[in-house]
């Protein structure tokens, strides 16, 4: 039996308002409520609400035979609670069917795994609590930000109690090996690894509407034919993609919703195909350990971290951000702590990218800035202001002039 693991990422950052140098030291909020509201409502109208409505119909039609998973960032959930609670309600309806598995991730969709193990653990635990409070289940499978993975990250994830982790099936990592098997972390073989089949995933998420593509138009029937052609011994096909594929990146007029609506039925008509969630996939036979000493990710053709850390601006911004960690941890001001959390979303680093890759070009097209340098200056002004505010508030180590150890 060949298993299809269909997983969607859902994320929105809190976008920054224009923050000029002369606003440093003034009582000004960092985030642009108008922009955040407008973007969320636009994407919700085009993608989240119609996609969730369609999935609910498909779950009702196919029962437990059709299952998917979602990785939903905490910043997305916070935005929905503030601006569009009906989006949260639509996800709750999906959760009530029992056909959805919610995955763990970092709360702010951040690079904390690369900069601070302590902050990474705090965010993952906070995210798990948020998911449990909204949808009634605590995640047991994990998807790090943009599928970023390395052996040391896997070790931490396993220490936190997760049994399976999703990552990117890069050619330079897999070599001659195939992504369509279950593997495991080399340090902790009990942590299973699911590698994205990026060729098939990108056929849907990137190439679906490309009329110059030799396989256009892509139909559900054609795609299932490709799945059937995969050798039977290859037990799992991991289709991981941004949920914005449906209605946002691929507009409704491309036929993407027709594809999604027909896909489950075409799969379930085949005797040797079935849907499976990541936690269920963890029970498949392990084909061997994988050593991945250097981080790999979902983004850009290099499948590394250069979409966020390819230039001095990005590296300086990230270092400055995490240099504030001790101040934030000891701070009693919950608003400043939340501001720092939201500033960790990797989107802020995307906007500073000067790398000429498909990945950075995609995100640059959504940038609210005129240039990467403008994004850097605005972000650093905010960090400077935040640092000054943190210096002015009391903390639990030095409260009322008394030093606590």
Short mmCIF file of C-alpha atoms in Angstrom, two decimals:
data_model
loop_
_atom_site.label_atom_id
_atom_site.label_comp_id
_atom_site.label_asym_id
_atom_site.label_seq_id
_atom_site.Cartn_x
_atom_site.Cartn_y
_atom_site.Cartn_z
CA UNK A 1 0.00 0.00 0.00
CA UNK A 2 1.30 3.45 -0.94
CA UNK A 3 0.52 6.19 1.58
CA UNK A 4 -0.14 9.84 0.69
CA UNK A 5 0.76 12.34 3.41
CA UNK A 6 -0.82 15.70 2.58
CA UNK A 7 0.32 18.57 4.80
CA UNK A 8 -0.30 22.33 4.65
CA UNK A 9 1.59 25.26 6.19
CA UNK A 10 -0.42 28.29 7.35
CA UNK A 11 1.37 31.46 8.44
CA UNK A 12 1.03 35.22 8.53
CA UNK A 13 3.54 37.60 10.18
CA UNK A 14 2.73 40.77 12.06
CA UNK A 15 3.93 43.39 9.57
CA UNK A 16 5.77 46.45 10.80
CA UNK A 17 4.60 50.01 10.36
CA UNK A 18 7.02 52.51 8.87
CA UNK A 19 9.31 53.29 11.79
CA UNK A 20 11.70 56.17 10.98
CA UNK A 21 14.71 57.06 13.11
CA UNK A 22 12.88 59.94 14.78
CA UNK A 23 10.28 57.54 16.22
CA UNK A 24 12.95 55.85 18.36
CA UNK A 25 12.22 56.66 21.97
CA UNK A 26 8.65 57.72 21.29
CA UNK A 27 5.58 55.82 22.50
CA UNK A 28 4.74 54.31 19.12
CA UNK A 29 3.51 50.78 18.34
CA UNK A 30 5.61 48.66 16.00
CA UNK A 31 2.98 46.81 14.03
CA UNK A 32 0.72 48.00 11.22
CA UNK A 33 -2.81 46.96 12.19
CA UNK A 34 -4.30 48.28 8.96
CA UNK A 35 -1.92 46.31 6.77
CA UNK A 36 -2.24 43.16 8.86
CA UNK A 37 -6.03 43.34 8.75
CA UNK A 38 -6.13 44.01 5.01
CA UNK A 39 -3.76 41.15 4.12
CA UNK A 40 -5.49 38.65 6.38
CA UNK A 41 -8.94 39.52 5.03
CA UNK A 42 -7.73 39.32 1.43
CA UNK A 43 -6.04 35.94 1.87
CA UNK A 44 -8.87 34.59 4.02
CA UNK A 45 -11.39 35.49 1.33
CA UNK A 46 -9.32 33.98 -1.46
CA UNK A 47 -7.86 30.98 0.38
CA UNK A 48 -8.54 30.12 4.01
CA UNK A 49 -12.33 30.30 4.10
CA UNK A 50 -13.10 28.70 0.71
CA UNK A 51 -10.39 26.06 1.17
CA UNK A 52 -11.65 25.12 4.63
CA UNK A 53 -15.22 25.00 3.34
CA UNK A 54 -14.14 22.66 0.56
CA UNK A 55 -12.12 20.44 2.90
CA UNK A 56 -15.09 20.15 5.26
CA UNK A 57 -17.25 18.93 2.38
CA UNK A 58 -14.58 16.44 1.36
CA UNK A 59 -14.28 15.12 4.92
CA UNK A 60 -18.04 14.70 5.10
CA UNK A 61 -18.04 12.89 1.77
CA UNK A 62 -15.07 10.57 2.29
CA UNK A 63 -15.05 10.14 6.05
CA UNK A 64 -11.84 9.12 7.77
CA UNK A 65 -10.36 7.83 4.51
CA UNK A 66 -9.33 11.39 3.63
CA UNK A 67 -6.99 12.98 6.17
CA UNK A 68 -4.64 15.96 6.10
CA UNK A 69 -2.38 17.81 8.51
CA UNK A 70 -1.83 21.51 9.21
CA UNK A 71 1.12 23.42 10.60
CA UNK A 72 -0.36 26.74 11.76
CA UNK A 73 1.87 29.42 13.27
CA UNK A 74 0.95 31.15 16.50
CA UNK A 75 1.21 34.56 14.85
CA UNK A 76 -1.42 33.50 12.32
CA UNK A 77 -3.74 32.33 15.08
CA UNK A 78 -3.22 35.55 17.05
CA UNK A 79 -4.04 37.62 13.98
CA UNK A 80 -7.19 35.64 13.33
CA UNK A 81 -8.32 36.10 16.92
CA UNK A 82 -7.79 39.86 16.59
CA UNK A 83 -9.08 40.53 13.09
CA UNK A 84 -11.05 37.54 11.73
CA UNK A 85 -12.26 35.05 14.37
CA UNK A 86 -14.42 33.37 11.73
CA UNK A 87 -11.23 31.89 10.26
CA UNK A 88 -10.46 30.23 13.61
CA UNK A 89 -14.01 28.89 13.70
CA UNK A 90 -13.60 27.37 10.24
CA UNK A 91 -10.46 25.52 11.39
CA UNK A 92 -12.30 24.35 14.51
CA UNK A 93 -14.98 22.80 12.30
CA UNK A 94 -12.26 20.88 10.48
CA UNK A 95 -10.78 19.75 13.80
CA UNK A 96 -14.15 18.47 14.99
CA UNK A 97 -14.27 15.96 12.10
CA UNK A 98 -11.22 14.11 13.42
CA UNK A 99 -9.75 14.15 9.91
CA UNK A 100 -7.06 16.73 10.70
CA UNK A 101 -3.78 16.43 12.55
CA UNK A 102 -2.30 19.68 13.86
CA UNK A 103 1.49 19.78 13.88
CA UNK A 104 3.85 21.47 16.29
CA UNK A 105 6.07 24.35 15.16
CA UNK A 106 7.65 27.55 16.48
CA UNK A 107 5.09 30.07 17.68
CA UNK A 108 6.44 32.97 15.61
CA UNK A 109 7.57 30.94 12.59
CA UNK A 110 11.11 31.85 13.60
CA UNK A 111 14.77 30.89 13.28
CA UNK A 112 14.99 30.28 17.04
CA UNK A 113 16.23 26.73 16.43
CA UNK A 114 19.36 28.25 14.88
CA UNK A 115 19.98 30.93 17.53
CA UNK A 116 18.69 29.86 20.92
CA UNK A 117 17.72 26.39 22.10
CA UNK A 118 15.98 27.91 25.13
CA UNK A 119 13.84 30.25 23.01
CA UNK A 120 13.11 27.45 20.55
CA UNK A 121 11.78 25.28 23.39
CA UNK A 122 9.73 28.18 24.80
CA UNK A 123 8.12 28.86 21.43
CA UNK A 124 7.38 25.22 20.65
CA UNK A 125 5.76 24.69 24.05
CA UNK A 126 3.74 27.91 23.75
CA UNK A 127 2.58 26.86 20.30
CA UNK A 128 1.55 23.40 21.53
CA UNK A 129 -0.51 25.00 24.30
CA UNK A 130 -2.17 27.34 21.80
CA UNK A 131 -3.09 24.48 19.46
CA UNK A 132 -4.46 22.42 22.33
CA UNK A 133 -6.53 25.30 23.68
CA UNK A 134 -8.12 26.02 20.28
CA UNK A 135 -8.45 22.59 18.68
CA UNK A 136 -8.45 20.15 21.59
CA UNK A 137 -5.28 18.23 20.75
CA UNK A 138 -1.62 18.65 21.60
CA UNK A 139 0.72 18.10 18.63
CA UNK A 140 2.78 14.92 18.54
CA UNK A 141 4.35 15.49 15.10
CA UNK A 142 6.60 18.45 14.35
CA UNK A 143 7.28 20.73 11.40
CA UNK A 144 9.95 23.34 12.01
CA UNK A 145 9.81 26.76 10.35
CA UNK A 146 10.06 26.33 6.56
CA UNK A 147 10.98 22.66 7.14
CA UNK A 148 14.39 23.71 8.54
CA UNK A 149 16.19 20.65 9.83
CA UNK A 150 19.59 19.54 11.08
CA UNK A 151 20.62 16.70 13.39
CA UNK A 152 20.91 18.97 16.44
CA UNK A 153 17.40 20.33 15.86
CA UNK A 154 16.06 16.81 15.60
CA UNK A 155 17.70 15.92 18.91
CA UNK A 156 15.97 18.83 20.66
CA UNK A 157 12.63 18.00 19.06
CA UNK A 158 12.94 14.39 20.24
CA UNK A 159 13.85 15.56 23.77
CA UNK A 160 10.59 17.51 23.77
CA UNK A 161 8.60 14.35 23.17
CA UNK A 162 7.91 14.48 19.43
CA UNK A 163 8.21 11.20 17.53
CA UNK A 164 8.16 12.34 13.90
CA UNK A 165 9.43 15.45 12.10
CA UNK A 166 8.82 16.79 8.60
CA UNK A 167 11.67 18.14 6.52
CA UNK A 168 12.83 18.91 2.99
CA UNK A 169 13.83 16.16 0.56
CA UNK A 170 16.78 18.00 -0.97
CA UNK A 171 18.76 16.18 -3.65
CA UNK A 172 22.08 17.15 -2.06
CA UNK A 173 20.95 15.51 1.19
CA UNK A 174 19.23 12.43 -0.18
CA UNK A 175 21.80 11.69 -2.86
CA UNK A 176 20.81 8.40 -4.41
CA UNK A 177 18.20 7.75 -1.72
CA UNK A 178 14.50 8.28 -2.32
CA UNK A 179 12.24 10.63 -0.30
CA UNK A 180 9.40 8.12 -0.47
CA UNK A 181 10.51 6.14 2.59
CA UNK A 182 10.57 6.65 6.34
CA UNK A 183 13.98 7.53 7.79
CA UNK A 184 15.22 8.53 11.24
CA UNK A 185 17.49 10.96 13.07
CA UNK A 186 21.05 9.61 13.30
CA UNK A 187 21.42 10.56 16.99
CA UNK A 188 17.94 9.43 18.08
CA UNK A 189 16.63 6.73 15.72
CA UNK A 190 13.26 6.89 17.49
CA UNK A 191 12.68 10.28 15.89
CA UNK A 192 11.30 9.47 12.46
CA UNK A 193 11.84 11.79 9.49
CA UNK A 194 9.40 12.48 6.66
CA UNK A 195 11.08 13.97 3.59
CA UNK A 196 9.05 16.19 1.29
CA UNK A 197 8.70 14.93 -2.27
CA UNK A 198 9.40 18.38 -3.65
CA UNK A 199 9.02 17.43 -7.32
CA UNK A 200 5.40 16.34 -6.91
CA UNK A 201 4.61 18.99 -4.28
CA UNK A 202 5.92 21.77 -6.52
CA UNK A 203 3.90 20.44 -9.45
CA UNK A 204 0.85 21.56 -7.49
CA UNK A 205 2.10 24.56 -5.53
CA UNK A 206 4.33 26.20 -8.16
CA UNK A 207 3.80 24.79 -11.66
CA UNK A 208 0.04 24.24 -11.61
CA UNK A 209 -0.85 27.40 -13.56
CA UNK A 210 2.32 27.60 -15.68
CA UNK A 211 1.12 27.31 -19.26
CA UNK A 212 4.71 26.85 -20.50
CA UNK A 213 5.02 23.69 -18.39
CA UNK A 214 4.95 20.59 -20.58
CA UNK A 215 2.47 18.91 -18.21
CA UNK A 216 -0.01 21.79 -18.18
CA UNK A 217 -2.90 21.51 -17.52
CA UNK A 218 -2.51 19.36 -14.44
CA UNK A 219 -5.61 17.37 -13.54
CA UNK A 220 -6.27 15.24 -10.49
CA UNK A 221 -6.51 12.20 -12.73
CA UNK A 222 -3.08 12.87 -14.26
CA UNK A 223 -1.51 13.49 -10.86
CA UNK A 224 -2.92 10.26 -9.42
CA UNK A 225 -1.58 8.43 -12.47
CA UNK A 226 1.89 9.69 -11.50
CA UNK A 227 1.36 8.47 -7.94
CA UNK A 228 0.35 5.03 -9.18
CA UNK A 229 3.49 4.85 -11.31
CA UNK A 230 5.74 5.17 -8.26
CA UNK A 231 7.25 1.75 -7.41
CA UNK A 232 5.10 -0.11 -4.94
CA UNK A 233 7.97 -0.62 -2.47
CA UNK A 234 8.18 3.16 -1.98
CA UNK A 235 5.71 3.35 0.87
CA UNK A 236 4.95 7.05 1.34
CA UNK A 237 4.66 10.19 -0.79
CA UNK A 238 4.90 13.39 1.28
CA UNK A 239 3.10 16.33 -0.34
CA UNK A 240 3.94 19.40 1.74
CA UNK A 241 2.88 22.86 0.58
CA UNK A 242 1.79 26.31 1.62
CA UNK A 243 -1.97 26.46 2.17
CA UNK A 244 -1.93 29.66 0.12
CA UNK A 245 -1.48 27.40 -2.92
CA UNK A 246 -5.27 27.20 -3.00
CA UNK A 247 -6.70 30.54 -4.05
CA UNK A 248 -3.77 32.85 -3.31
CA UNK A 249 -0.62 31.64 -5.11
CA UNK A 250 -2.78 29.72 -7.56
CA UNK A 251 -5.87 31.80 -8.26
CA UNK A 252 -9.29 30.16 -8.26
CA UNK A 253 -9.62 30.76 -12.00
CA UNK A 254 -6.66 28.38 -12.61
CA UNK A 255 -8.87 25.48 -11.53
CA UNK A 256 -6.89 24.77 -8.34
CA UNK A 257 -10.04 24.27 -6.26
CA UNK A 258 -11.40 21.83 -8.84
CA UNK A 259 -8.13 19.92 -8.53
CA UNK A 260 -8.37 19.78 -4.74
CA UNK A 261 -12.02 18.79 -4.88
CA UNK A 262 -11.38 15.87 -7.23
CA UNK A 263 -8.06 14.69 -5.80
CA UNK A 264 -9.30 12.63 -2.77
CA UNK A 265 -11.83 10.69 -4.83
CA UNK A 266 -9.28 9.89 -7.54
CA UNK A 267 -6.85 8.63 -4.89
CA UNK A 268 -9.37 6.58 -2.95
CA UNK A 269 -10.58 4.81 -6.09
CA UNK A 270 -7.16 3.17 -6.32
CA UNK A 271 -6.72 -0.04 -4.34
CA UNK A 272 -3.07 0.65 -3.57
CA UNK A 273 -3.35 4.31 -2.46
CA UNK A 274 -4.53 5.79 0.83
CA UNK A 275 -4.15 8.96 2.89
CA UNK A 276 -2.15 9.03 6.11
CA UNK A 277 -1.18 11.68 8.70
CA UNK A 278 2.40 12.28 9.90
CA UNK A 279 1.86 10.60 13.27
CA UNK A 280 0.38 7.57 11.52
CA UNK A 281 3.32 7.56 9.12
CA UNK A 282 5.69 7.24 12.09
CA UNK A 283 4.59 3.61 12.36
CA UNK A 284 5.98 2.71 8.94
CA UNK A 285 9.20 0.66 8.74
CA UNK A 286 12.39 2.66 9.19
CA UNK A 287 14.67 2.48 6.16
CA UNK A 288 17.73 3.79 8.01
CA UNK A 289 19.29 6.72 9.83
CA UNK A 290 20.08 10.02 8.18
CA UNK A 291 22.95 12.32 9.14
CA UNK A 292 22.26 15.97 8.27
CA UNK A 293 24.88 18.11 10.05
CA UNK A 294 24.09 21.32 8.16
CA UNK A 295 20.65 22.98 8.16
CA UNK A 296 18.41 22.50 5.17
CA UNK A 297 15.09 24.17 4.48
CA UNK A 298 12.13 24.51 2.18
CA UNK A 299 13.17 27.83 0.69
CA UNK A 300 15.02 28.51 -2.62
CA UNK A 301 16.70 26.12 -5.02
CA UNK A 302 19.72 25.65 -2.73
CA UNK A 303 17.44 24.29 0.04
CA UNK A 304 19.54 26.04 2.72
CA UNK A 305 19.18 29.14 4.89
CA UNK A 306 20.47 31.70 2.41
CA UNK A 307 17.00 33.13 1.79
CA UNK A 308 17.27 34.63 5.28
CA UNK A 309 21.00 34.81 5.98
CA UNK A 310 22.75 35.49 2.67
CA UNK A 311 23.90 39.04 3.39
CA UNK A 312 25.37 41.13 6.19
CA UNK A 313 22.11 43.00 6.77
CA UNK A 314 20.19 39.81 7.53
CA UNK A 315 22.91 38.42 9.77
CA UNK A 316 23.28 41.69 11.66
CA UNK A 317 19.53 41.95 12.14
CA UNK A 318 19.25 38.39 13.43
CA UNK A 319 22.20 38.77 15.80
CA UNK A 320 20.82 42.05 17.16
CA UNK A 321 17.39 40.47 17.64
CA UNK A 322 18.69 37.57 19.72
CA UNK A 323 21.14 39.75 21.64
CA UNK A 324 17.99 41.06 23.33
CA UNK A 325 16.99 37.62 24.61
CA UNK A 326 18.31 38.01 28.16
CA UNK A 327 16.63 41.40 28.54
CA UNK A 328 13.34 39.99 27.27
CA UNK A 329 13.40 36.85 29.42
CA UNK A 330 13.93 38.96 32.54
CA UNK A 331 11.36 41.58 31.53
CA UNK A 332 8.01 41.79 33.36
CA UNK A 333 6.28 43.72 30.56
CA UNK A 334 4.16 41.21 28.63
CA UNK A 335 3.68 43.58 25.69
CA UNK A 336 7.42 43.98 25.15
CA UNK A 337 7.87 40.22 25.39
CA UNK A 338 5.18 39.72 22.75
CA UNK A 339 6.71 42.40 20.53
CA UNK A 340 10.04 40.57 20.62
CA UNK A 341 8.29 37.30 19.84
CA UNK A 342 6.52 38.75 16.80
CA UNK A 343 9.75 40.35 15.57
CA UNK A 344 11.23 36.85 15.26
CA UNK A 345 9.03 35.89 12.29
CA UNK A 346 11.39 35.11 9.42
CA UNK A 347 9.38 37.25 7.01
CA UNK A 348 11.22 40.30 8.33
CA UNK A 349 14.49 38.74 7.14
CA UNK A 350 12.99 37.75 3.77
CA UNK A 351 12.36 41.39 3.02
CA UNK A 352 16.10 42.08 3.42
CA UNK A 353 17.15 39.40 0.94
CA UNK A 354 19.32 40.40 -1.99
CA UNK A 355 19.76 36.82 -3.17
CA UNK A 356 18.60 36.30 -6.75
CA UNK A 357 16.78 33.02 -6.15
CA UNK A 358 13.28 31.90 -6.87
CA UNK A 359 12.63 31.73 -3.16
CA UNK A 360 13.67 35.28 -2.33
CA UNK A 361 11.99 36.67 -5.43
CA UNK A 362 8.69 35.15 -4.33
CA UNK A 363 8.82 36.80 -0.95
CA UNK A 364 10.27 40.05 -2.23
CA UNK A 365 7.13 40.38 -4.36
CA UNK A 366 5.13 40.52 -1.10
CA UNK A 367 7.51 42.96 0.60
CA UNK A 368 6.01 46.25 1.81
CA UNK A 369 9.42 47.93 1.32
CA UNK A 370 10.97 49.58 -1.71
CA UNK A 371 14.27 47.79 -1.19
CA UNK A 372 16.02 45.26 1.08
CA UNK A 373 18.00 48.15 2.60
CA UNK A 374 14.77 49.98 3.51
CA UNK A 375 13.52 46.81 5.20
CA UNK A 376 16.77 46.54 7.16
CA UNK A 377 16.74 50.16 8.34
CA UNK A 378 13.10 49.97 9.43
CA UNK A 379 13.67 46.70 11.32
CA UNK A 380 16.82 47.95 13.05
CA UNK A 381 15.07 51.15 14.13
CA UNK A 382 12.42 49.00 15.79
CA UNK A 383 15.03 46.83 17.52
CA UNK A 384 16.83 49.94 18.79
CA UNK A 385 13.60 51.29 20.23
CA UNK A 386 12.74 47.92 21.78
CA UNK A 387 16.18 47.68 23.39
CA UNK A 388 15.75 51.12 24.95
CA UNK A 389 12.30 50.22 26.29
CA UNK A 390 13.67 47.00 27.81
CA UNK A 391 16.38 48.99 29.57
CA UNK A 392 13.75 51.21 31.19
CA UNK A 393 11.49 48.52 32.66
CA UNK A 394 12.16 46.57 35.89
CA UNK A 395 12.95 42.88 35.70
CA UNK A 396 12.67 40.01 38.11
CA UNK A 397 16.43 39.87 38.70
CA UNK A 398 16.67 43.45 39.87
CA UNK A 399 13.31 44.47 41.27
CA UNK A 400 13.11 47.60 43.47
CA UNK A 401 16.91 47.70 43.55
CA UNK A 402 17.21 44.24 45.13
CA UNK A 403 19.41 41.74 43.30
CA UNK A 404 17.94 38.22 43.09
CA UNK A 405 20.13 35.24 42.23
#
